[in-house]
């Protein structure tokens, strides 16, 4: 590595010898995680089995949660004294930098008030617009053209596919706070191996849509009740190349949106009932996992989550998985519901 500014050197051919690395060595991340995890466990924290980046500490009247992403750590809890002690322990062990109250974390902007918490990625969105050269472009009110049907074979190939891949990769990260673009980004991400010009033009339309509302995000009110509701849906054989269906679902805690996903199914469904049933089965597993995470946060739902779907046959199958013409092709793993 080159010499940092201000370090005197006897000649210009000198370089720094790197003793330890956090990012470059293949085993560096594993060793760092192992060392940090063993240290947190030694001071009384419990490793969550539902989320391996989450550590919790529970006492009679105190609760502290610690979330880790490589070397970025977010602390939350009900006791300020415990949070101060943890930061001091971490500083003595690893020499951390305390950034104060949470306002910016991994591209997410967090605004807090007495009414609740607002989460968005405005700065990340504006940087995406600037890097794409579309900061001065005309905003688009439509996310994706409903009349266009993208295919893996119709269109001219791009001269530099890496441009499309970088753009889709950044859009995928943006879906963490923008559920409104999840379906479009999922649809475009299946063409990253061999992108065509129509795929790139559709991605540009998504960027122009983001320009119209760059600060859109999610608001979590402070007065939400513990009433969970979930919504699941699926299309049927819409993909012209694979004829596989797309699953979409979201989970809400009253008016707070906690979880959402749009993903293509792994198999081809023989009927719309089967596609809807597969979506509901995979969604039920995610709902069960979310309940495990809430349990780690000492949050217990007073009643089962209400699941909503728009297919009567799917509801009938969930209550009575009868072997008949509509369900005989469905694999047994779907019956986990």
Coordinates of C-alpha atoms in Angstrom, one line a residue, residues 9-192:
X9 CA 10.1 8.4 3.6
X10 CA 13.8 8.2 2.9
X11 CA 13.1 7.3 -0.7
X12 CA 10.2 7.1 -3.1
X13 CA 10.4 3.3 -3.5
X14 CA 9.3 2.5 0.1
X15 CA 5.9 0.9 0.8
X16 CA 4.0 0.0 3.9
X17 CA 4.1 -3.7 5.0
X18 CA 0.5 -4.9 5.7
X19 CA 0.4 -7.0 8.9
X20 CA -3.4 -7.4 9.2
X21 CA -6.3 -7.0 6.8
X22 CA -10.0 -6.9 7.4
X23 CA -11.3 -6.9 3.8
X24 CA -8.7 -8.4 1.5
X25 CA -7.8 -11.8 2.9
X26 CA -10.3 -14.6 2.3
X27 CA -10.4 -15.7 6.0
X28 CA -10.3 -12.2 7.4
X29 CA -14.0 -11.7 7.7
X30 CA -14.5 -15.1 9.3
X31 CA -11.8 -14.4 11.9
X32 CA -13.1 -11.0 12.7
X33 CA -16.6 -12.3 13.1
X34 CA -15.4 -15.1 15.4
X35 CA -13.4 -12.7 17.6
X36 CA -16.2 -10.2 17.9
X37 CA -18.8 -12.9 18.6
X38 CA -16.7 -14.5 21.3
X39 CA -16.1 -11.2 22.9
X40 CA -19.8 -10.2 23.0
X41 CA -20.8 -13.6 24.4
X42 CA -18.1 -13.2 27.1
X43 CA -19.8 -10.0 28.4
X44 CA -23.2 -11.6 28.6
X45 CA -24.8 -11.3 25.2
X46 CA -26.8 -14.1 23.6
X47 CA -26.4 -15.0 19.9
X48 CA -29.7 -15.0 18.1
X49 CA -30.4 -18.1 16.1
X50 CA -32.9 -16.4 13.8
X51 CA -30.5 -13.7 12.7
X52 CA -26.8 -14.4 13.1
X53 CA -25.8 -10.7 13.1
X54 CA -28.0 -10.0 16.1
X55 CA -26.9 -10.2 19.7
X56 CA -29.2 -9.6 22.7
X57 CA -28.9 -9.2 26.4
X58 CA -31.9 -9.5 28.7
X59 CA -32.1 -8.8 32.4
X60 CA -35.1 -8.2 34.8
X61 CA -36.0 -4.8 33.6
X62 CA -33.4 -4.1 30.8
X63 CA -33.1 -5.1 27.2
X64 CA -30.2 -4.4 24.8
X65 CA -29.8 -5.4 21.2
X66 CA -26.6 -5.2 19.1
X67 CA -26.7 -5.5 15.3
X68 CA -23.4 -6.2 13.5
X69 CA -22.5 -5.7 9.8
X70 CA -18.8 -6.4 9.3
X71 CA -17.3 -3.6 11.4
X72 CA -20.4 -1.4 11.7
X73 CA -22.4 -1.8 14.8
X74 CA -25.8 -0.5 15.8
X75 CA -26.9 -0.5 19.5
X76 CA -30.4 -0.1 20.9
X77 CA -31.9 -0.8 24.3
X78 CA -34.0 0.4 27.2
X79 CA -31.1 1.2 29.5
X80 CA -28.6 4.0 28.6
X81 CA -26.2 2.8 31.3
X82 CA -25.9 -0.6 29.7
X83 CA -25.3 0.9 26.2
X84 CA -22.6 3.1 27.6
X85 CA -20.9 0.1 29.2
X86 CA -21.0 -1.9 26.0
X87 CA -19.5 0.9 24.0
X88 CA -16.7 1.3 26.6
X89 CA -16.0 -2.5 26.5
X90 CA -15.9 -2.4 22.7
X91 CA -13.6 0.6 22.7
X92 CA -11.2 -1.0 25.1
X93 CA -11.1 -4.1 23.0
X94 CA -11.3 -2.8 19.4
X95 CA -10.9 1.0 19.6
X96 CA -14.2 1.9 18.1
X97 CA -15.6 5.3 17.0
X98 CA -18.8 6.4 18.6
X99 CA -21.0 8.2 16.1
X100 CA -23.7 9.2 18.6
X101 CA -27.5 8.7 18.0
X102 CA -28.4 6.8 14.9
X103 CA -28.9 9.0 11.9
X104 CA -27.1 7.3 9.0
X105 CA -26.3 3.6 8.8
X106 CA -25.1 1.7 5.7
X107 CA -26.8 4.1 3.3
X108 CA -30.0 4.4 5.3
X109 CA -31.1 7.7 6.7
X110 CA -33.0 7.5 10.0
X111 CA -35.1 10.4 11.3
X112 CA -36.7 10.1 14.7
X113 CA -39.4 12.0 16.5
X114 CA -42.1 11.5 19.1
X115 CA -44.4 10.2 16.4
X116 CA -42.1 7.4 15.2
X117 CA -39.2 6.6 12.9
X118 CA -38.8 7.4 9.3
X119 CA -36.4 5.3 7.2
X120 CA -35.3 6.2 3.6
X121 CA -32.2 6.1 1.3
X122 CA -32.4 9.6 -0.2
X123 CA -28.7 10.2 -0.3
X124 CA -28.1 6.8 -1.9
X125 CA -30.8 7.5 -4.5
X126 CA -29.3 10.8 -5.5
X127 CA -25.9 9.3 -5.8
X128 CA -27.4 6.6 -8.0
X129 CA -29.0 9.2 -10.2
X130 CA -25.7 11.2 -10.4
X131 CA -23.6 8.1 -11.2
X132 CA -26.1 7.1 -13.9
X133 CA -26.0 10.5 -15.5
X134 CA -29.7 11.0 -15.0
X135 CA -29.7 13.7 -12.3
X136 CA -31.1 16.2 -14.8
X137 CA -33.4 13.8 -16.6
X138 CA -37.2 14.1 -16.8
X139 CA -38.9 12.2 -13.9
X140 CA -41.2 9.4 -14.9
X141 CA -44.5 8.8 -13.0
X142 CA -44.6 5.2 -14.2
X143 CA -42.2 2.6 -12.7
X144 CA -42.4 0.1 -15.6
X145 CA -44.3 0.1 -18.9
X146 CA -47.2 -2.3 -18.4
X147 CA -47.5 -2.9 -22.2
X148 CA -43.9 -4.0 -22.6
X149 CA -42.9 -7.7 -22.1
X150 CA -39.2 -8.2 -21.6
X151 CA -37.6 -11.4 -22.9
X152 CA -34.1 -12.9 -22.8
X153 CA -34.0 -13.1 -26.7
X154 CA -35.7 -10.0 -28.1
X155 CA -33.3 -7.1 -28.5
X156 CA -29.8 -6.1 -29.3
X157 CA -27.1 -7.1 -26.7
X158 CA -25.3 -4.4 -24.8
X159 CA -21.7 -3.5 -25.6
X160 CA -20.7 -3.3 -22.0
X161 CA -22.9 -5.6 -19.8
X162 CA -21.1 -4.5 -16.6
X163 CA -23.0 -1.2 -16.7
X164 CA -26.3 -3.0 -16.5
X165 CA -25.0 -5.3 -13.7
X166 CA -23.8 -2.5 -11.5
X167 CA -27.0 -0.6 -12.0
X168 CA -29.2 -3.6 -11.0
X169 CA -26.9 -4.4 -8.1
X170 CA -27.4 -0.9 -6.7
X171 CA -31.2 -1.1 -7.3
X172 CA -31.4 -4.3 -5.4
X173 CA -29.9 -2.6 -2.4
X174 CA -32.4 0.2 -2.7
X175 CA -35.3 -2.2 -2.4
X176 CA -34.5 -2.4 1.3
X177 CA -36.4 0.8 1.9
X178 CA -38.4 1.0 -1.4
X179 CA -41.0 -1.8 -1.6
X180 CA -42.6 0.0 -4.6
X181 CA -39.7 -1.0 -6.9
X182 CA -39.2 -4.6 -5.6
X183 CA -41.2 -6.3 -8.4
X184 CA -39.6 -4.2 -11.2
X185 CA -36.0 -4.8 -9.9
X186 CA -36.7 -8.5 -9.4
X187 CA -37.9 -8.7 -13.0
X188 CA -34.9 -6.9 -14.4
X189 CA -32.3 -8.8 -12.2
X190 CA -33.0 -12.1 -14.1
X191 CA -31.3 -10.7 -17.2
X192 CA -27.9 -9.7 -15.6

